[in-house]
PDB file of C-alpha atoms in Angstrom:
ATOM      1  CA  MET A   1       0.000   0.000   0.000  1.00  0.00           C
ATOM      2  CA  HIS A   2       1.178   3.499  -0.784  1.00  0.00           C
ATOM      3  CA  PHE A   3      -0.483   6.905  -0.530  1.00  0.00           C
ATOM      4  CA  ILE A   4      -0.706   9.669  -3.101  1.00  0.00           C
ATOM      5  CA  ASN A   5      -2.340  13.067  -3.398  1.00  0.00           C
ATOM      6  CA  ALA A   6      -4.406  12.885  -6.564  1.00  0.00           C
ATOM      7  CA  LYS A   7      -5.022  15.924  -8.766  1.00  0.00           C
ATOM      8  CA  SER A   8      -8.669  15.099  -9.473  1.00  0.00           C
ATOM      9  CA  ILE A   9     -11.260  12.461  -8.558  1.00  0.00           C
ATOM     10  CA  LEU A  10     -14.391  12.705 -10.778  1.00  0.00           C
ATOM     11  CA  THR A  11     -14.373  11.806 -14.511  1.00  0.00           C
ATOM     12  CA  PRO A  12     -17.046  13.249 -14.802  1.00  0.00           C
ATOM     13  CA  ARG A  13     -19.494  11.321 -12.560  1.00  0.00           C
ATOM     14  CA  SER A  14     -17.409   8.342 -11.499  1.00  0.00           C
ATOM     15  CA  MET A  15     -14.417   7.949  -9.245  1.00  0.00           C
ATOM     16  CA  ASN A  16     -11.843   5.405  -8.139  1.00  0.00           C
ATOM     17  CA  ILE A  17     -10.360   6.046  -4.716  1.00  0.00           C
ATOM     18  CA  TYR A  18      -8.020   3.056  -4.928  1.00  0.00           C
ATOM     19  CA  ARG A  19      -5.876   1.719  -7.776  1.00  0.00           C
ATOM     20  CA  GLY A  20      -5.232  -1.996  -7.559  1.00  0.00           C
ATOM     21  CA  CYS A  21      -7.097  -4.741  -5.748  1.00  0.00           C
ATOM     22  CA  LEU A  22      -6.675  -7.559  -3.250  1.00  0.00           C
ATOM     23  CA  HIS A  23      -9.611  -9.744  -4.308  1.00  0.00           C
ATOM     24  CA  GLY A  24      -7.373 -11.882  -6.543  1.00  0.00           C
ATOM     25  CA  CYS A  25     -10.062 -12.652  -9.152  1.00  0.00           C
ATOM     26  CA  ILE A  26      -8.351 -14.750 -11.803  1.00  0.00           C
ATOM     27  CA  TYR A  27     -10.093 -12.986 -14.714  1.00  0.00           C
ATOM     28  CA  CYS A  28      -9.638  -9.323 -13.672  1.00  0.00           C
ATOM     29  CA  ASP A  29      -9.443  -7.013 -16.695  1.00  0.00           C
ATOM     30  CA  SER A  30      -8.049  -4.206 -14.549  1.00  0.00           C
ATOM     31  CA  ARG A  31      -4.701  -6.013 -14.616  1.00  0.00           C
ATOM     32  CA  SER A  32      -4.415  -5.265 -18.339  1.00  0.00           C
ATOM     33  CA  ARG A  33      -1.308  -3.311 -19.308  1.00  0.00           C
ATOM     34  CA  CYS A  34      -3.382  -0.753 -21.201  1.00  0.00           C
ATOM     35  CA  TYR A  35      -4.301   0.804 -17.841  1.00  0.00           C
ATOM     36  CA  GLN A  36      -0.625   1.674 -17.324  1.00  0.00           C
ATOM     37  CA  PHE A  37      -0.173   0.660 -13.717  1.00  0.00           C
ATOM     38  CA  THR A  38       3.220   1.867 -12.533  1.00  0.00           C
ATOM     39  CA  HIS A  39       3.133  -0.363  -9.461  1.00  0.00           C
ATOM     40  CA  ALA A  40       2.288  -3.957  -8.638  1.00  0.00           C
ATOM     41  CA  PHE A  41      -1.473  -4.573  -8.799  1.00  0.00           C
ATOM     42  CA  GLU A  42      -1.561  -5.740  -5.170  1.00  0.00           C
ATOM     43  CA  ASP A  43       0.411  -2.688  -3.995  1.00  0.00           C
ATOM     44  CA  ILE A  44      -2.698  -0.575  -3.565  1.00  0.00           C
ATOM     45  CA  GLU A  45      -2.439   3.086  -4.505  1.00  0.00           C
ATOM     46  CA  VAL A  46      -4.557   5.060  -2.057  1.00  0.00           C
ATOM     47  CA  LYS A  47      -5.850   8.465  -3.090  1.00  0.00           C
ATOM     48  CA  GLN A  48      -5.723   9.836   0.412  1.00  0.00           C
ATOM     49  CA  ASN A  49      -7.162  13.224  -0.557  1.00  0.00           C
ATOM     50  CA  ALA A  50     -10.165  11.715  -2.390  1.00  0.00           C
ATOM     51  CA  PRO A  51     -12.771  13.058   0.088  1.00  0.00           C
ATOM     52  CA  GLU A  52     -11.437  16.620  -0.144  1.00  0.00           C
ATOM     53  CA  LEU A  53     -11.324  16.460  -3.946  1.00  0.00           C
ATOM     54  CA  LEU A  54     -14.842  15.047  -4.082  1.00  0.00           C
ATOM     55  CA  ASP A  55     -16.178  17.744  -1.770  1.00  0.00           C
ATOM     56  CA  GLU A  56     -14.669  20.446  -3.982  1.00  0.00           C
ATOM     57  CA  ALA A  57     -15.924  18.827  -7.194  1.00  0.00           C
ATOM     58  CA  LEU A  58     -19.510  18.426  -5.955  1.00  0.00           C
ATOM     59  CA  ARG A  59     -19.654  22.012  -4.725  1.00  0.00           C
ATOM     60  CA  LYS A  60     -18.788  23.156  -8.250  1.00  0.00           C
ATOM     61  CA  LYS A  61     -21.320  20.977 -10.064  1.00  0.00           C
ATOM     62  CA  ARG A  62     -24.302  22.915 -11.375  1.00  0.00           C
ATOM     63  CA  LYS A  63     -26.618  19.919 -11.519  1.00  0.00           C
ATOM     64  CA  ARG A  64     -26.979  16.990  -9.138  1.00  0.00           C
ATOM     65  CA  CYS A  65     -26.446  13.499 -10.539  1.00  0.00           C
ATOM     66  CA  MET A  66     -25.540   9.943  -9.602  1.00  0.00           C
ATOM     67  CA  ILE A  67     -21.934   9.486  -8.440  1.00  0.00           C
ATOM     68  CA  GLY A  68     -20.525   6.043  -9.174  1.00  0.00           C
ATOM     69  CA  THR A  69     -17.484   4.076  -8.137  1.00  0.00           C
ATOM     70  CA  GLY A  70     -16.077   0.578  -8.531  1.00  0.00           C
ATOM     71  CA  SER A  71     -15.887   0.320 -12.330  1.00  0.00           C
ATOM     72  CA  MET A  72     -12.099   0.021 -12.290  1.00  0.00           C
ATOM     73  CA  CYS A  73     -11.205  -1.050  -8.742  1.00  0.00           C
ATOM     74  CA  ASP A  74     -13.522  -2.231  -5.969  1.00  0.00           C
ATOM     75  CA  PRO A  75     -13.716   0.450  -3.257  1.00  0.00           C
ATOM     76  CA  TYR A  76     -14.471  -2.172  -0.601  1.00  0.00           C
ATOM     77  CA  ILE A  77     -11.114  -3.912  -0.556  1.00  0.00           C
ATOM     78  CA  PRO A  78      -9.920  -4.998   2.923  1.00  0.00           C
ATOM     79  CA  LEU A  79      -7.907  -1.787   3.428  1.00  0.00           C
ATOM     80  CA  GLU A  80     -11.130   0.218   3.383  1.00  0.00           C
ATOM     81  CA  LYS A  81     -12.180  -1.362   6.683  1.00  0.00           C
ATOM     82  CA  ASP A  82      -9.570   0.740   8.494  1.00  0.00           C
ATOM     83  CA  LEU A  83      -9.017   3.636   6.074  1.00  0.00           C
ATOM     84  CA  ARG A  84     -12.754   4.412   5.703  1.00  0.00           C
ATOM     85  CA  ILE A  85     -12.167   6.651   2.682  1.00  0.00           C
ATOM     86  CA  MET A  86     -15.207   5.277   0.836  1.00  0.00           C
ATOM     87  CA  ARG A  87     -17.408   5.968   3.838  1.00  0.00           C
ATOM     88  CA  ARG A  88     -16.155   9.562   4.021  1.00  0.00           C
ATOM     89  CA  CYS A  89     -16.899   9.978   0.312  1.00  0.00           C
ATOM     90  CA  LEU A  90     -20.429   8.671   0.804  1.00  0.00           C
ATOM     91  CA  GLU A  91     -20.968  11.143   3.631  1.00  0.00           C
ATOM     92  CA  ILE A  92     -19.922  13.950   1.283  1.00  0.00           C
ATOM     93  CA  ILE A  93     -22.256  12.684  -1.448  1.00  0.00           C
ATOM     94  CA  GLU A  94     -25.090  12.646   1.080  1.00  0.00           C
ATOM     95  CA  ARG A  95     -24.280  16.116   2.366  1.00  0.00           C
ATOM     96  CA  HIS A  96     -24.386  17.590  -1.142  1.00  0.00           C
ATOM     97  CA  ASP A  97     -27.636  15.758  -1.992  1.00  0.00           C
ATOM     98  CA  PHE A  98     -26.230  13.691  -4.873  1.00  0.00           C
ATOM     99  CA  GLY A  99     -27.077  10.058  -5.632  1.00  0.00           C
ATOM    100  CA  ALA A 100     -24.689   7.151  -5.166  1.00  0.00           C
ATOM    101  CA  THR A 101     -24.032   3.833  -6.838  1.00  0.00           C
ATOM    102  CA  VAL A 102     -21.235   1.339  -6.218  1.00  0.00           C
ATOM    103  CA  ILE A 103     -19.990  -1.813  -7.938  1.00  0.00           C
ATOM    104  CA  THR A 104     -18.540  -4.326  -5.489  1.00  0.00           C
ATOM    105  CA  LYS A 105     -18.072  -7.983  -4.613  1.00  0.00           C
ATOM    106  CA  SER A 106     -17.505  -7.317  -0.918  1.00  0.00           C
ATOM    107  CA  ASP A 107     -19.818  -7.646   2.062  1.00  0.00           C
ATOM    108  CA  LEU A 108     -17.936  -4.722   3.640  1.00  0.00           C
ATOM    109  CA  VAL A 109     -20.481  -2.549   1.813  1.00  0.00           C
ATOM    110  CA  LEU A 110     -22.927  -3.514   4.583  1.00  0.00           C
ATOM    111  CA  ARG A 111     -20.975  -1.278   6.949  1.00  0.00           C
ATOM    112  CA  ASP A 112     -22.232   1.724   4.968  1.00  0.00           C
ATOM    113  CA  ILE A 113     -25.818   0.601   4.390  1.00  0.00           C
ATOM    114  CA  ASP A 114     -26.978   3.354   6.752  1.00  0.00           C
ATOM    115  CA  ILE A 115     -25.637   6.063   4.445  1.00  0.00           C
ATOM    116  CA  PHE A 116     -26.888   4.334   1.294  1.00  0.00           C
ATOM    117  CA  SER A 117     -30.316   4.157   2.924  1.00  0.00           C
ATOM    118  CA  ARG A 118     -30.347   7.863   3.799  1.00  0.00           C
ATOM    119  CA  ILE A 119     -29.230   8.819   0.300  1.00  0.00           C
ATOM    120  CA  ASN A 120     -31.915   6.597  -1.207  1.00  0.00           C
ATOM    121  CA  ARG A 121     -34.648   8.173   0.897  1.00  0.00           C
ATOM    122  CA  LYS A 122     -33.538  11.608  -0.248  1.00  0.00           C
ATOM    123  CA  SER A 123     -32.777  10.834  -3.914  1.00  0.00           C
ATOM    124  CA  LYS A 124     -31.399   7.503  -5.124  1.00  0.00           C
ATOM    125  CA  SER A 125     -28.760   4.911  -4.346  1.00  0.00           C
ATOM    126  CA  VAL A 126     -28.065   1.659  -6.171  1.00  0.00           C
ATOM    127  CA  LEU A 127     -25.978  -1.329  -5.152  1.00  0.00           C
ATOM    128  CA  GLN A 128     -24.353  -3.148  -8.064  1.00  0.00           C
ATOM    129  CA  MET A 129     -22.919  -6.542  -7.156  1.00  0.00           C
ATOM    130  CA  THR A 130     -21.003  -9.014  -9.316  1.00  0.00           C
ATOM    131  CA  LEU A 131     -22.049 -12.670  -9.389  1.00  0.00           C
ATOM    132  CA  THR A 132     -20.149 -15.082 -11.623  1.00  0.00           C
ATOM    133  CA  THR A 133     -21.085 -18.441 -10.100  1.00  0.00           C
ATOM    134  CA  TYR A 134     -23.639 -19.829  -7.665  1.00  0.00           C
ATOM    135  CA  ASP A 135     -21.116 -22.477  -6.541  1.00  0.00           C
ATOM    136  CA  ASP A 136     -19.159 -21.287  -3.486  1.00  0.00           C
ATOM    137  CA  ALA A 137     -16.424 -23.887  -4.009  1.00  0.00           C
ATOM    138  CA  LEU A 138     -15.783 -22.553  -7.515  1.00  0.00           C
ATOM    139  CA  CYS A 139     -16.131 -18.978  -6.266  1.00  0.00           C
ATOM    140  CA  LYS A 140     -13.250 -19.526  -3.835  1.00  0.00           C
ATOM    141  CA  ILE A 141     -11.059 -20.571  -6.774  1.00  0.00           C
ATOM    142  CA  ILE A 142     -11.878 -17.846  -9.270  1.00  0.00           C
ATOM    143  CA  GLU A 143     -12.459 -15.038  -6.712  1.00  0.00           C
ATOM    144  CA  PRO A 144     -10.291 -16.156  -3.787  1.00  0.00           C
ATOM    145  CA  GLY A 145      -9.934 -12.908  -1.840  1.00  0.00           C
ATOM    146  CA  VAL A 146     -13.560 -11.884  -1.521  1.00  0.00           C
ATOM    147  CA  CYS A 147     -16.732 -13.153   0.115  1.00  0.00           C
ATOM    148  CA  THR A 148     -18.623 -16.060  -1.443  1.00  0.00           C
ATOM    149  CA  SER A 149     -21.586 -15.836  -3.792  1.00  0.00           C
ATOM    150  CA  ASN A 150     -23.969 -16.960  -1.034  1.00  0.00           C
ATOM    151  CA  ARG A 151     -22.716 -14.159   1.174  1.00  0.00           C
ATOM    152  CA  ARG A 152     -23.235 -11.665  -1.673  1.00  0.00           C
ATOM    153  CA  PHE A 153     -26.785 -12.967  -1.987  1.00  0.00           C
ATOM    154  CA  GLU A 154     -27.283 -12.137   1.693  1.00  0.00           C
ATOM    155  CA  VAL A 155     -25.954  -8.623   1.047  1.00  0.00           C
ATOM    156  CA  LEU A 156     -28.400  -8.156  -1.835  1.00  0.00           C
ATOM    157  CA  CYS A 157     -31.234  -9.230   0.448  1.00  0.00           C
ATOM    158  CA  ARG A 158     -30.186  -6.769   3.150  1.00  0.00           C
ATOM    159  CA  PHE A 159     -30.209  -3.893   0.671  1.00  0.00           C
ATOM    160  CA  ARG A 160     -33.576  -5.050  -0.670  1.00  0.00           C
ATOM    161  CA  ASP A 161     -34.965  -5.026   2.858  1.00  0.00           C
ATOM    162  CA  GLU A 162     -33.759  -1.424   3.219  1.00  0.00           C
ATOM    163  CA  GLY A 163     -35.633  -0.499   0.047  1.00  0.00           C
ATOM    164  CA  ILE A 164     -32.410   0.130  -1.901  1.00  0.00           C
ATOM    165  CA  PRO A 165     -32.526  -1.119  -5.505  1.00  0.00           C
ATOM    166  CA  THR A 166     -29.883  -3.614  -6.589  1.00  0.00           C
ATOM    167  CA  VAL A 167     -28.306  -4.659  -9.878  1.00  0.00           C
ATOM    168  CA  VAL A 168     -26.315  -7.819 -10.564  1.00  0.00           C
ATOM    169  CA  TRP A 169     -23.374  -7.904 -12.952  1.00  0.00           C
ATOM    170  CA  PHE A 170     -23.720 -11.327 -14.596  1.00  0.00           C
ATOM    171  CA  SER A 171     -20.112 -11.223 -15.699  1.00  0.00           C
ATOM    172  CA  PRO A 172     -17.710 -12.659 -16.576  1.00  0.00           C
ATOM    173  CA  ILE A 173     -18.716 -16.152 -17.562  1.00  0.00           C
ATOM    174  CA  LEU A 174     -15.625 -18.280 -18.146  1.00  0.00           C
ATOM    175  CA  PRO A 175     -15.801 -20.653 -21.122  1.00  0.00           C
ATOM    176  CA  PHE A 176     -15.456 -24.330 -20.171  1.00  0.00           C
ATOM    177  CA  ILE A 177     -15.654 -23.429 -16.448  1.00  0.00           C
ATOM    178  CA  ASN A 178     -18.968 -21.813 -15.474  1.00  0.00           C
ATOM    179  CA  ASP A 179     -20.737 -21.448 -18.847  1.00  0.00           C
ATOM    180  CA  THR A 180     -23.528 -23.892 -18.020  1.00  0.00           C
ATOM    181  CA  LEU A 181     -27.312 -23.755 -17.804  1.00  0.00           C
ATOM    182  CA  GLU A 182     -26.992 -24.883 -14.203  1.00  0.00           C
ATOM    183  CA  ASN A 183     -24.861 -21.839 -13.382  1.00  0.00           C
ATOM    184  CA  VAL A 184     -27.211 -19.436 -15.164  1.00  0.00           C
ATOM    185  CA  GLU A 185     -30.130 -20.850 -13.201  1.00  0.00           C
ATOM    186  CA  GLY A 186     -28.191 -20.776  -9.924  1.00  0.00           C
ATOM    187  CA  ILE A 187     -27.189 -17.131 -10.254  1.00  0.00           C
ATOM    188  CA  MET A 188     -30.648 -16.115 -11.385  1.00  0.00           C
ATOM    189  CA  ASP A 189     -32.178 -17.954  -8.423  1.00  0.00           C
ATOM    190  CA  PHE A 190     -30.159 -15.590  -6.217  1.00  0.00           C
ATOM    191  CA  CYS A 191     -31.361 -12.618  -8.277  1.00  0.00           C
ATOM    192  CA  VAL A 192     -35.025 -13.610  -8.132  1.00  0.00           C
ATOM    193  CA  ARG A 193     -35.020 -14.337  -4.404  1.00  0.00           C
ATOM    194  CA  ALA A 194     -33.125 -11.108  -3.667  1.00  0.00           C
ATOM    195  CA  GLY A 195     -35.557  -9.074  -5.770  1.00  0.00           C
ATOM    196  CA  VAL A 196     -32.912  -7.415  -7.928  1.00  0.00           C
ATOM    197  CA  LYS A 197     -34.042  -4.619 -10.219  1.00  0.00           C
ATOM    198  CA  ALA A 198     -31.806  -5.458 -13.165  1.00  0.00           C
ATOM    199  CA  VAL A 199     -29.073  -7.678 -14.579  1.00  0.00           C
ATOM    200  CA  ILE A 200     -26.118  -6.400 -16.604  1.00  0.00           C
ATOM    201  CA  CYS A 201     -24.740  -8.991 -18.997  1.00  0.00           C
ATOM    202  CA  PHE A 202     -22.236  -8.320 -21.779  1.00  0.00           C
ATOM    203  CA  GLY A 203     -22.579 -11.862 -23.116  1.00  0.00           C
ATOM    204  CA  MET A 204     -21.383 -15.272 -22.048  1.00  0.00           C
ATOM    205  CA  GLY A 205     -17.618 -14.985 -21.992  1.00  0.00           C
ATOM    206  CA  LEU A 206     -14.697 -12.890 -20.796  1.00  0.00           C
ATOM    207  CA  THR A 207     -12.137 -10.483 -22.185  1.00  0.00           C
ATOM    208  CA  LEU A 208      -8.412 -11.210 -22.267  1.00  0.00           C
ATOM    209  CA  ARG A 209      -5.599  -8.890 -23.228  1.00  0.00           C
ATOM    210  CA  GLU A 210      -1.966  -8.386 -22.393  1.00  0.00           C
ATOM    211  CA  GLY A 211      -1.529  -8.347 -18.648  1.00  0.00           C
ATOM    212  CA  ASN A 212      -4.668 -10.094 -17.496  1.00  0.00           C
ATOM    213  CA  ARG A 213      -4.289 -12.948 -20.032  1.00  0.00           C
ATOM    214  CA  GLU A 214      -1.009 -14.083 -18.489  1.00  0.00           C
ATOM    215  CA  TYR A 215      -2.448 -13.929 -14.970  1.00  0.00           C
ATOM    216  CA  PHE A 216      -5.536 -15.846 -16.045  1.00  0.00           C
ATOM    217  CA  TYR A 217      -3.530 -18.561 -17.801  1.00  0.00           C
ATOM    218  CA  ALA A 218      -1.295 -19.024 -14.747  1.00  0.00           C
ATOM    219  CA  ALA A 219      -4.445 -19.552 -12.656  1.00  0.00           C
ATOM    220  CA  LEU A 220      -5.754 -22.090 -15.186  1.00  0.00           C
ATOM    221  CA  ASP A 221      -2.487 -24.033 -14.958  1.00  0.00           C
ATOM    222  CA  LYS A 222      -2.797 -24.074 -11.182  1.00  0.00           C
ATOM    223  CA  HIS A 223      -6.477 -24.914 -10.782  1.00  0.00           C
ATOM    224  CA  PHE A 224      -7.614 -26.365 -14.136  1.00  0.00           C
ATOM    225  CA  PRO A 225      -4.673 -28.321 -15.610  1.00  0.00           C
ATOM    226  CA  GLY A 226      -4.804 -28.541 -19.392  1.00  0.00           C
ATOM    227  CA  LEU A 227      -7.487 -25.905 -19.836  1.00  0.00           C
ATOM    228  CA  LYS A 228      -5.043 -23.198 -20.919  1.00  0.00           C
ATOM    229  CA  ASN A 229      -4.258 -25.137 -24.078  1.00  0.00           C
ATOM    230  CA  ARG A 230      -7.970 -25.367 -24.847  1.00  0.00           C
ATOM    231  CA  TYR A 231      -8.265 -21.593 -24.501  1.00  0.00           C
ATOM    232  CA  ILE A 232      -5.279 -21.018 -26.779  1.00  0.00           C
ATOM    233  CA  LYS A 233      -6.673 -23.404 -29.365  1.00  0.00           C
ATOM    234  CA  SER A 234     -10.184 -21.927 -29.180  1.00  0.00           C
ATOM    235  CA  PHE A 235      -9.411 -18.212 -28.926  1.00  0.00           C
ATOM    236  CA  GLY A 236      -5.759 -17.551 -29.775  1.00  0.00           C
ATOM    237  CA  ASN A 237      -5.048 -13.935 -28.838  1.00  0.00           C
ATOM    238  CA  GLN A 238      -8.651 -12.752 -29.222  1.00  0.00           C
ATOM    239  CA  TYR A 239      -9.831  -9.981 -26.932  1.00  0.00           C
ATOM    240  CA  GLU A 240     -13.344 -11.399 -26.615  1.00  0.00           C
ATOM    241  CA  CYS A 241     -13.526 -15.065 -25.637  1.00  0.00           C
ATOM    242  CA  SER A 242     -17.155 -16.159 -25.937  1.00  0.00           C
ATOM    243  CA  SER A 243     -18.615 -19.416 -24.745  1.00  0.00           C
ATOM    244  CA  PRO A 244     -19.497 -21.845 -27.555  1.00  0.00           C
ATOM    245  CA  ASP A 245     -22.888 -22.102 -25.845  1.00  0.00           C
ATOM    246  CA  THR A 246     -23.522 -18.338 -25.802  1.00  0.00           C
ATOM    247  CA  ASN A 247     -26.791 -18.279 -27.741  1.00  0.00           C
ATOM    248  CA  ARG A 248     -28.491 -20.947 -25.637  1.00  0.00           C
ATOM    249  CA  LEU A 249     -27.293 -19.418 -22.364  1.00  0.00           C
ATOM    250  CA  MET A 250     -28.352 -15.888 -23.315  1.00  0.00           C
ATOM    251  CA  LEU A 251     -31.781 -17.098 -24.385  1.00  0.00           C
ATOM    252  CA  HIS A 252     -32.237 -18.907 -21.089  1.00  0.00           C
ATOM    253  CA  LEU A 253     -31.086 -15.855 -19.138  1.00  0.00           C
ATOM    254  CA  SER A 254     -33.484 -13.642 -21.074  1.00  0.00           C
ATOM    255  CA  GLU A 255     -36.411 -15.967 -20.430  1.00  0.00           C
ATOM    256  CA  ILE A 256     -35.776 -16.038 -16.681  1.00  0.00           C
ATOM    257  CA  CYS A 257     -35.474 -12.245 -16.514  1.00  0.00           C
ATOM    258  CA  LYS A 258     -38.666 -11.731 -18.512  1.00  0.00           C
ATOM    259  CA  LYS A 259     -40.590 -14.206 -16.373  1.00  0.00           C
ATOM    260  CA  ASN A 260     -39.529 -12.450 -13.181  1.00  0.00           C
ATOM    261  CA  ASN A 261     -39.796  -8.848 -14.429  1.00  0.00           C
ATOM    262  CA  ILE A 262     -36.049  -8.223 -14.109  1.00  0.00           C
ATOM    263  CA  MET A 263     -34.559  -5.648 -16.462  1.00  0.00           C
ATOM    264  CA  LEU A 264     -31.826  -7.176 -18.652  1.00  0.00           C
ATOM    265  CA  GLY A 265     -29.352  -5.346 -20.802  1.00  0.00           C
ATOM    266  CA  VAL A 266     -26.410  -2.981 -20.812  1.00  0.00           C
ATOM    267  CA  ASP A 267     -27.283   0.467 -22.184  1.00  0.00           C
ATOM    268  CA  SER A 268     -30.847   0.399 -20.819  1.00  0.00           C
ATOM    269  CA  VAL A 269     -29.705  -0.646 -17.357  1.00  0.00           C
ATOM    270  CA  PHE A 270     -26.893   1.912 -17.279  1.00  0.00           C
ATOM    271  CA  LYS A 271     -29.383   4.598 -18.262  1.00  0.00           C
ATOM    272  CA  TRP A 272     -31.710   3.599 -15.422  1.00  0.00           C
ATOM    273  CA  ILE A 273     -28.816   3.640 -12.932  1.00  0.00           C
ATOM    274  CA  GLU A 274     -27.628   7.066 -14.097  1.00  0.00           C
ATOM    275  CA  ASP A 275     -31.080   8.691 -14.094  1.00  0.00           C
ATOM    276  CA  PHE A 276     -31.219  11.079 -11.146  1.00  0.00           C
ATOM    277  CA  PRO A 277     -34.677  11.794  -9.656  1.00  0.00           C
ATOM    278  CA  GLU A 278     -34.545  15.571  -9.368  1.00  0.00           C
ATOM    279  CA  LYS A 279     -38.282  15.817  -8.644  1.00  0.00           C
ATOM    280  CA  SER A 280     -38.022  13.459  -5.662  1.00  0.00           C
ATOM    281  CA  LEU A 281     -35.254  15.602  -4.199  1.00  0.00           C
ATOM    282  CA  GLN A 282     -37.252  18.781  -4.673  1.00  0.00           C
ATOM    283  CA  LEU A 283     -40.231  17.273  -2.853  1.00  0.00           C
ATOM    284  CA  GLU A 284     -37.950  16.205  -0.008  1.00  0.00           C
ATOM    285  CA  LEU A 285     -36.528  19.717   0.298  1.00  0.00           C
ATOM    286  CA  PHE A 286     -39.984  21.292   0.398  1.00  0.00           C
TER     287      PHE A 286
END
């Protein structure tokens, strides 16, 4: 871990208060060299002045909006438990009457459910949580440094009970590992029982490029002997590695979502997340 004073924090409505991660997910795209990390991925760069920068940026904004985080690096890595930078940022978002949304795999987000709840009563907050497998044994292999899928299901239920809408990132699906009908049904069973608002799915597959490909292949050699050669034979150096069963899996996913009135998509779901309810805030203020 090392600390820096960042020059800015919002770009333009999202932020990353940490650079790097300790979850150890074998498929993580953020390891890709295109992101130009100048330090080891596990040597977390902490933007120690993030709250002050956020406070200044929100004071200057002419129009309130949703503020998001977690798209690049999960803000609820273990260091956050003691540093509490994310919590301070949420308090600033609440104070300035903006909305908040976070993408995470960690149950540490429950620590801040009180602030998310207050923000949601005033305007809007959304929890976005990644689920890649319903099988906790497999989860511990492909996402070794974070809580299990069953625990994430419990988190989704807690946010539901607080009246906070939730979205599940159904991604990535790893060809020849978790690209099965059984896995689709298992994840969606979590989604249905937790009452999620929407599912984000980019397709049944994952992306691989220089940096994360090497890390992923090393994990395959360790946990799935022989599977790396199948990937190389099937995908070569392709960026997008789609499951051979993509069409059937996507159709099944779509049918389950439609049956249970769960929004499915990418652009449409992002638009719903980003929509800020100005009228609700005005009513609250009056």
